[in-house]
């Protein structure tokens, strides 16, 4: 049986649909609430807008992290675990919902392997001023005509700080830096086990942490330069994994990034040369291989073997081109 409850905020009304379990937790900063939600217009038809189950997964909210839809934290803080409640929120509190919804829909599409739809960028009315279209008509309507919204929320789980494994986006700078060595160790272990895809993911996660840390520093300053140099072994390891996986253009991209930082990096040159061969950039491959020998004579034998193979492939390609040319003029 549903039960209406008063809230501290007069712009919010709450109806408990299922009472939940235990007492209302003390939602301390840094804790995490995991919940399913449904969003409706506050009209007679209770027009549905979103449903987290249809989007594919529950929502995770970090308390105290100033999520762009602040009212959700306010709602969650009134709930027990397993509780299901309906909240009607005044339009003054939910102006940011269309942007949040757009982000969640995009994440859901990516998770399903669908490319995000191309959305038009025209403005719908002068009331939007410089704001662009979300690409979803129902959300665009909410942008133009702000209105009350109804959220039905089921609080699945509440976890205190330290009771859950944080994702990198949830970490502060010190935490991000502290996990980088562990990611390298995990990536190396997976690489040794020939699990190249999984290893690449670990190296990519470490690179993401370092990139985010770089954004906090002024380019060219010593802290930024130190972080930038820390990226090099991860870029090289990531490129090696991609070489085994056959993602040759990514190998070229990431080794080129290393060479921008360290123009004489032999590993980057050798791996880029091999990728150039696979992408059939023979002159670029030859240039890189020759540069490797200049920098490290101990690799002369390995390079000679690669160049001999490149020469064989070049003869093969030339022969195929001659055949195609003959066919063209028949």
Tab-separated table of C-alpha atoms in Angstrom:
chain	number	residue	atom	x	y	z
A	1	UNK	CA	0.000	0.000	0.000
A	2	UNK	CA	1.425	3.371	-1.034
A	3	UNK	CA	2.040	6.030	1.582
A	4	UNK	CA	2.523	9.749	1.023
A	5	UNK	CA	5.321	11.340	2.999
A	6	UNK	CA	6.353	14.913	3.607
A	7	UNK	CA	9.840	15.993	2.528
A	8	UNK	CA	12.006	18.847	3.749
A	9	UNK	CA	11.872	20.398	0.287
A	10	UNK	CA	8.424	21.863	-0.509
A	11	UNK	CA	9.197	21.433	-4.238
A	12	UNK	CA	9.247	17.641	-3.838
A	13	UNK	CA	6.425	15.288	-2.932
A	14	UNK	CA	7.113	11.650	-2.078
A	15	UNK	CA	4.954	8.529	-2.121
A	16	UNK	CA	6.411	5.295	-0.744
A	17	UNK	CA	5.365	2.314	-2.886
A	18	UNK	CA	7.392	-0.276	-0.945
A	19	UNK	CA	8.867	0.497	2.474
A	20	UNK	CA	12.252	-1.163	2.023
A	21	UNK	CA	14.499	-2.619	4.715
A	22	UNK	CA	16.185	-1.274	7.849
A	23	UNK	CA	16.736	2.353	8.708
A	24	UNK	CA	17.539	5.203	6.337
A	25	UNK	CA	21.338	5.107	5.948
A	26	UNK	CA	23.607	8.010	6.799
A	27	UNK	CA	24.626	8.921	3.257
A	28	UNK	CA	28.166	10.115	3.884
A	29	UNK	CA	30.251	11.803	1.197
A	30	UNK	CA	31.955	9.290	-1.104
A	31	UNK	CA	29.391	6.543	-0.548
A	32	UNK	CA	27.567	4.991	-3.490
A	33	UNK	CA	23.866	4.450	-4.154
A	34	UNK	CA	22.820	2.014	-6.877
A	35	UNK	CA	19.249	2.346	-8.087
A	36	UNK	CA	16.801	1.760	-10.905
A	37	UNK	CA	14.656	4.663	-12.024
A	38	UNK	CA	11.740	5.467	-14.281
A	39	UNK	CA	11.042	9.009	-15.419
A	40	UNK	CA	7.604	10.331	-16.372
A	41	UNK	CA	6.015	13.624	-17.202
A	42	UNK	CA	3.749	14.870	-14.434
A	43	UNK	CA	0.774	14.921	-16.817
A	44	UNK	CA	-2.543	13.047	-16.739
A	45	UNK	CA	-1.182	10.301	-18.995
A	46	UNK	CA	1.994	9.896	-16.916
A	47	UNK	CA	3.937	9.962	-20.198
A	48	UNK	CA	7.073	7.791	-19.874
A	49	UNK	CA	10.468	9.285	-20.721
A	50	UNK	CA	13.175	6.889	-19.517
A	51	UNK	CA	13.597	3.571	-17.728
A	52	UNK	CA	16.998	2.418	-16.491
A	53	UNK	CA	16.076	-1.233	-17.054
A	54	UNK	CA	15.429	-0.475	-20.704
A	55	UNK	CA	18.674	1.502	-20.878
A	56	UNK	CA	20.416	-1.659	-19.731
A	57	UNK	CA	21.716	-1.115	-16.208
A	58	UNK	CA	21.000	0.570	-12.883
A	59	UNK	CA	22.398	4.007	-12.150
A	60	UNK	CA	25.282	4.504	-9.724
A	61	UNK	CA	25.393	7.799	-7.837
A	62	UNK	CA	28.375	8.918	-5.770
A	63	UNK	CA	27.152	10.973	-2.849
A	64	UNK	CA	28.729	14.407	-2.493
A	65	UNK	CA	30.233	14.486	-6.006
A	66	UNK	CA	27.849	17.184	-7.271
A	67	UNK	CA	26.143	15.167	-10.007
A	68	UNK	CA	24.637	17.528	-12.573
A	69	UNK	CA	21.103	16.515	-11.555
A	70	UNK	CA	21.487	17.387	-7.872
A	71	UNK	CA	17.895	16.563	-6.981
A	72	UNK	CA	18.575	12.835	-7.400
A	73	UNK	CA	20.937	12.899	-4.430
A	74	UNK	CA	18.301	14.698	-2.411
A	75	UNK	CA	15.730	12.021	-3.268
A	76	UNK	CA	18.043	9.095	-2.528
A	77	UNK	CA	18.928	10.475	0.899
A	78	UNK	CA	15.289	9.948	1.999
A	79	UNK	CA	15.288	6.227	1.128
A	80	UNK	CA	15.997	2.855	2.727
A	81	UNK	CA	17.642	-0.026	0.883
A	82	UNK	CA	15.121	-1.946	-1.299
A	83	UNK	CA	12.636	0.917	-0.939
A	84	UNK	CA	10.572	1.905	-3.985
A	85	UNK	CA	9.235	5.450	-4.021
A	86	UNK	CA	7.628	7.929	-6.393
A	87	UNK	CA	8.820	11.531	-6.312
A	88	UNK	CA	7.127	14.456	-8.066
A	89	UNK	CA	9.677	17.226	-8.540
A	90	UNK	CA	9.015	20.837	-9.441
A	91	UNK	CA	10.380	21.999	-12.797
A	92	UNK	CA	12.807	24.308	-10.993
A	93	UNK	CA	14.711	21.226	-9.788
A	94	UNK	CA	14.869	19.191	-13.007
A	95	UNK	CA	16.062	21.620	-15.687
A	96	UNK	CA	19.202	19.548	-16.237
A	97	UNK	CA	17.355	16.287	-16.843
A	98	UNK	CA	17.354	16.398	-20.691
A	99	UNK	CA	21.151	16.622	-20.786
A	100	UNK	CA	21.535	13.811	-18.236
A	101	UNK	CA	19.054	11.668	-20.159
A	102	UNK	CA	20.883	12.269	-23.439
A	103	UNK	CA	24.154	11.101	-21.854
A	104	UNK	CA	22.554	7.974	-20.416
A	105	UNK	CA	20.929	7.089	-23.741
A	106	UNK	CA	24.261	7.520	-25.545
A	107	UNK	CA	26.055	5.303	-23.012
A	108	UNK	CA	23.354	2.651	-23.453
A	109	UNK	CA	23.769	2.709	-27.233
A	110	UNK	CA	27.528	2.330	-26.974
A	111	UNK	CA	27.141	-0.567	-24.547
A	112	UNK	CA	24.868	-2.292	-27.055
A	113	UNK	CA	27.367	-1.702	-29.851
A	114	UNK	CA	25.166	0.843	-31.559
A	115	UNK	CA	26.657	4.040	-32.905
A	116	UNK	CA	25.136	7.207	-31.477
A	117	UNK	CA	22.596	8.713	-33.803
A	118	UNK	CA	23.600	11.814	-35.755
A	119	UNK	CA	21.597	14.578	-34.172
A	120	UNK	CA	20.714	17.844	-35.798
A	121	UNK	CA	22.261	20.919	-34.260
A	122	UNK	CA	19.665	23.555	-35.132
A	123	UNK	CA	18.016	25.531	-32.371
A	124	UNK	CA	14.358	24.917	-31.736
A	125	UNK	CA	13.405	28.318	-30.423
A	126	UNK	CA	14.867	31.511	-29.129
A	127	UNK	CA	14.164	30.323	-25.578
A	128	UNK	CA	16.949	27.791	-26.049
A	129	UNK	CA	19.361	30.661	-26.781
A	130	UNK	CA	22.730	29.041	-27.510
A	131	UNK	CA	21.668	25.544	-26.395
A	132	UNK	CA	21.704	22.957	-29.173
A	133	UNK	CA	19.265	20.141	-29.817
A	134	UNK	CA	19.712	16.924	-27.865
A	135	UNK	CA	18.688	14.961	-30.940
A	136	UNK	CA	15.709	13.449	-29.091
A	137	UNK	CA	12.344	15.157	-29.689
A	138	UNK	CA	10.966	14.318	-26.233
A	139	UNK	CA	14.036	15.768	-24.523
A	140	UNK	CA	14.042	18.826	-26.779
A	141	UNK	CA	10.458	19.462	-25.702
A	142	UNK	CA	11.575	19.444	-22.054
A	143	UNK	CA	14.304	21.935	-22.892
A	144	UNK	CA	11.813	24.308	-24.493
A	145	UNK	CA	8.879	23.704	-22.135
A	146	UNK	CA	10.249	23.062	-18.657
A	147	UNK	CA	7.819	21.056	-16.561
A	148	UNK	CA	7.487	18.974	-13.411
A	149	UNK	CA	8.850	15.426	-13.621
A	150	UNK	CA	8.055	12.220	-11.746
A	151	UNK	CA	10.775	9.750	-10.758
A	152	UNK	CA	10.027	6.231	-9.548
A	153	UNK	CA	13.163	5.031	-7.798
A	154	UNK	CA	14.120	1.613	-6.417
A	155	UNK	CA	17.179	1.850	-4.170
A	156	UNK	CA	18.953	-1.448	-4.801
A	157	UNK	CA	22.056	-0.967	-2.700
A	158	UNK	CA	23.902	1.522	-0.526
A	159	UNK	CA	27.676	1.146	-0.030
A	160	UNK	CA	29.924	3.121	2.281
A	161	UNK	CA	33.307	4.454	1.094
A	162	UNK	CA	35.777	1.563	0.968
A	163	UNK	CA	33.052	-1.060	0.470
A	164	UNK	CA	33.183	-0.872	-3.324
A	165	UNK	CA	35.845	-0.796	-6.019
A	166	UNK	CA	35.927	2.645	-7.569
A	167	UNK	CA	36.105	3.179	-11.307
A	168	UNK	CA	38.791	5.610	-12.442
A	169	UNK	CA	36.313	8.432	-13.104
A	170	UNK	CA	35.246	8.209	-9.457
A	171	UNK	CA	38.788	8.660	-8.091
A	172	UNK	CA	40.628	11.764	-7.013
A	173	UNK	CA	44.098	12.600	-8.392
A	174	UNK	CA	46.030	10.769	-5.683
A	175	UNK	CA	43.956	7.613	-6.094
A	176	UNK	CA	44.396	7.642	-9.891
A	177	UNK	CA	48.172	7.925	-9.603
A	178	UNK	CA	48.301	5.157	-7.003
A	179	UNK	CA	46.584	2.554	-9.222
A	180	UNK	CA	48.822	3.076	-12.276
A	181	UNK	CA	51.575	0.599	-11.189
A	182	UNK	CA	48.952	-2.052	-10.452
A	183	UNK	CA	47.393	-1.599	-13.879
A	184	UNK	CA	50.813	-2.042	-15.487
A	185	UNK	CA	51.458	-5.221	-13.489
A	186	UNK	CA	48.023	-6.628	-14.386
A	187	UNK	CA	48.526	-5.737	-18.051
A	188	UNK	CA	51.939	-7.393	-18.138
A	189	UNK	CA	50.555	-10.584	-16.591
A	190	UNK	CA	47.748	-10.732	-19.158
A	191	UNK	CA	50.266	-10.101	-21.938
A	192	UNK	CA	52.416	-13.006	-20.742
A	193	UNK	CA	49.289	-15.167	-20.866
A	194	UNK	CA	48.770	-13.995	-24.479
A	195	UNK	CA	45.502	-12.292	-23.522
A	196	UNK	CA	46.327	-9.290	-25.670
A	197	UNK	CA	42.876	-7.713	-25.764
A	198	UNK	CA	42.542	-7.765	-21.973
A	199	UNK	CA	46.122	-6.529	-21.531
A	200	UNK	CA	45.468	-3.626	-23.911
A	201	UNK	CA	42.440	-2.648	-21.818
A	202	UNK	CA	44.608	-2.426	-18.676
A	203	UNK	CA	47.216	-0.310	-20.444
A	204	UNK	CA	44.469	1.912	-21.870
A	205	UNK	CA	42.979	2.395	-18.395
A	206	UNK	CA	46.378	3.483	-17.068
A	207	UNK	CA	46.789	5.886	-19.976
A	208	UNK	CA	43.357	7.315	-19.220
A	209	UNK	CA	44.392	7.980	-15.613
A	210	UNK	CA	47.607	9.698	-16.686
A	211	UNK	CA	45.778	11.752	-19.294
A	212	UNK	CA	43.270	12.972	-16.709
A	213	UNK	CA	46.105	13.854	-14.343
A	214	UNK	CA	47.868	15.801	-17.119
A	215	UNK	CA	44.751	17.916	-17.558
A	216	UNK	CA	45.239	19.198	-14.011
A	217	UNK	CA	48.729	20.502	-14.789
A	218	UNK	CA	50.054	23.284	-17.005
A	219	UNK	CA	51.583	21.838	-20.214
A	220	UNK	CA	55.354	22.147	-20.128
A	221	UNK	CA	55.638	22.422	-16.348
A	222	UNK	CA	57.645	19.744	-14.529
A	223	UNK	CA	54.642	17.816	-13.091
A	224	UNK	CA	53.058	17.704	-16.565
A	225	UNK	CA	56.329	16.559	-18.177
A	226	UNK	CA	56.758	13.796	-15.579
A	227	UNK	CA	53.247	12.493	-16.185
A	228	UNK	CA	53.712	12.756	-19.955
A	229	UNK	CA	56.877	10.634	-19.760
A	230	UNK	CA	55.028	8.059	-17.654
A	231	UNK	CA	52.738	7.427	-20.625
A	232	UNK	CA	55.543	6.092	-22.855
A	233	UNK	CA	55.811	2.475	-21.578
A	234	UNK	CA	52.021	2.154	-21.593
A	235	UNK	CA	51.806	3.478	-25.154
A	236	UNK	CA	54.481	1.002	-26.244
A	237	UNK	CA	52.827	-1.935	-24.487
A	238	UNK	CA	49.425	-0.954	-25.857
A	239	UNK	CA	50.901	-0.755	-29.372
A	240	UNK	CA	52.499	-4.191	-29.018
A	241	UNK	CA	49.138	-5.694	-28.035
A	242	UNK	CA	47.452	-4.014	-30.976
A	243	UNK	CA	50.171	-5.378	-33.277
A	244	UNK	CA	49.262	-8.916	-32.196
A	245	UNK	CA	45.542	-8.123	-32.551
A	246	UNK	CA	45.977	-6.783	-36.085
A	247	UNK	CA	44.907	-3.211	-35.303
A	248	UNK	CA	47.756	-1.772	-37.334
A	249	UNK	CA	46.534	1.792	-37.712
A	250	UNK	CA	46.273	2.069	-33.918
A	251	UNK	CA	49.855	0.810	-33.678
A	252	UNK	CA	50.989	3.575	-36.032
A	253	UNK	CA	49.011	6.181	-34.094
A	254	UNK	CA	50.338	5.256	-30.648
A	255	UNK	CA	53.962	4.650	-31.654
A	256	UNK	CA	53.931	7.996	-33.465
A	257	UNK	CA	52.765	9.577	-30.213
A	258	UNK	CA	55.764	8.000	-28.441
A	259	UNK	CA	58.131	9.283	-31.142
A	260	UNK	CA	56.786	12.797	-30.695
A	261	UNK	CA	57.979	12.560	-27.087
A	262	UNK	CA	61.132	10.503	-27.769
A	263	UNK	CA	62.217	10.628	-31.443
A	264	UNK	CA	64.876	7.908	-30.983
A	265	UNK	CA	62.706	5.323	-29.255
A	266	UNK	CA	63.786	2.087	-30.929
A	267	UNK	CA	60.812	0.014	-29.772
A	268	UNK	CA	58.385	2.566	-31.172
A	269	UNK	CA	60.233	2.714	-34.515
A	270	UNK	CA	60.395	-1.077	-34.857
A	271	UNK	CA	56.728	-1.600	-34.000
A	272	UNK	CA	55.620	1.243	-36.252
A	273	UNK	CA	57.701	-0.185	-39.108
A	274	UNK	CA	55.985	-3.565	-38.780
A	275	UNK	CA	52.586	-1.872	-38.750
A	276	UNK	CA	53.509	0.183	-41.841
A	277	UNK	CA	54.279	-3.087	-43.647
A	278	UNK	CA	50.856	-4.479	-42.775
A	279	UNK	CA	49.157	-1.238	-43.917
A	280	UNK	CA	51.318	-1.356	-47.040
A	281	UNK	CA	53.272	1.822	-46.525
A	282	UNK	CA	56.559	0.299	-47.774
A	283	UNK	CA	58.679	3.463	-47.873
A	284	UNK	CA	57.617	4.504	-44.366
A	285	UNK	CA	58.392	0.973	-43.132
A	286	UNK	CA	61.829	1.026	-44.771
A	287	UNK	CA	62.649	4.427	-43.265
A	288	UNK	CA	61.716	3.250	-39.772
A	289	UNK	CA	63.630	-0.030	-40.069
A	290	UNK	CA	66.763	1.780	-41.290
A	291	UNK	CA	66.494	4.233	-38.405
A	292	UNK	CA	66.337	1.301	-35.970
A	293	UNK	CA	69.692	-0.041	-37.237
A	294	UNK	CA	71.315	3.376	-36.904
A	295	UNK	CA	70.167	3.621	-33.287
A	296	UNK	CA	70.804	0.003	-32.233
A	297	UNK	CA	73.244	-2.060	-34.269
A	298	UNK	CA	72.393	-5.178	-32.238
A	299	UNK	CA	69.074	-5.296	-34.100
A	300	UNK	CA	70.726	-5.368	-37.537
A	301	UNK	CA	70.009	-9.071	-38.038
A	302	UNK	CA	66.325	-8.745	-37.119
A	303	UNK	CA	65.961	-5.663	-39.311
A	304	UNK	CA	67.685	-7.394	-42.246
A	305	UNK	CA	65.141	-10.203	-42.026
A	306	UNK	CA	62.241	-7.707	-41.964
A	307	UNK	CA	63.651	-5.770	-44.938
A	308	UNK	CA	64.122	-8.983	-46.939
A	309	UNK	CA	60.492	-9.864	-46.288
A	310	UNK	CA	59.476	-6.346	-47.290
A	311	UNK	CA	61.442	-6.692	-50.535
A	312	UNK	CA	59.702	-9.996	-51.270
A	313	UNK	CA	56.294	-8.415	-50.653
A	314	UNK	CA	57.236	-5.467	-52.867
A	315	UNK	CA	58.099	-7.815	-55.771
A	316	UNK	CA	54.824	-9.643	-55.200
A	317	UNK	CA	52.836	-6.401	-55.217
A	318	UNK	CA	54.606	-5.182	-58.340
A	319	UNK	CA	53.836	-8.443	-60.128
A	320	UNK	CA	50.177	-8.163	-59.167
A	321	UNK	CA	50.114	-4.565	-60.412
A	322	UNK	CA	51.548	-5.632	-63.779
A	323	UNK	CA	48.870	-8.307	-64.137
A	324	UNK	CA	46.119	-5.808	-63.298
A	325	UNK	CA	47.574	-3.339	-65.794
A	326	UNK	CA	47.569	-5.943	-68.561
A	327	UNK	CA	43.959	-6.803	-67.779
A	328	UNK	CA	43.049	-3.125	-67.899
A	329	UNK	CA	44.338	-2.704	-71.466
A	330	UNK	CA	42.889	-5.916	-72.895
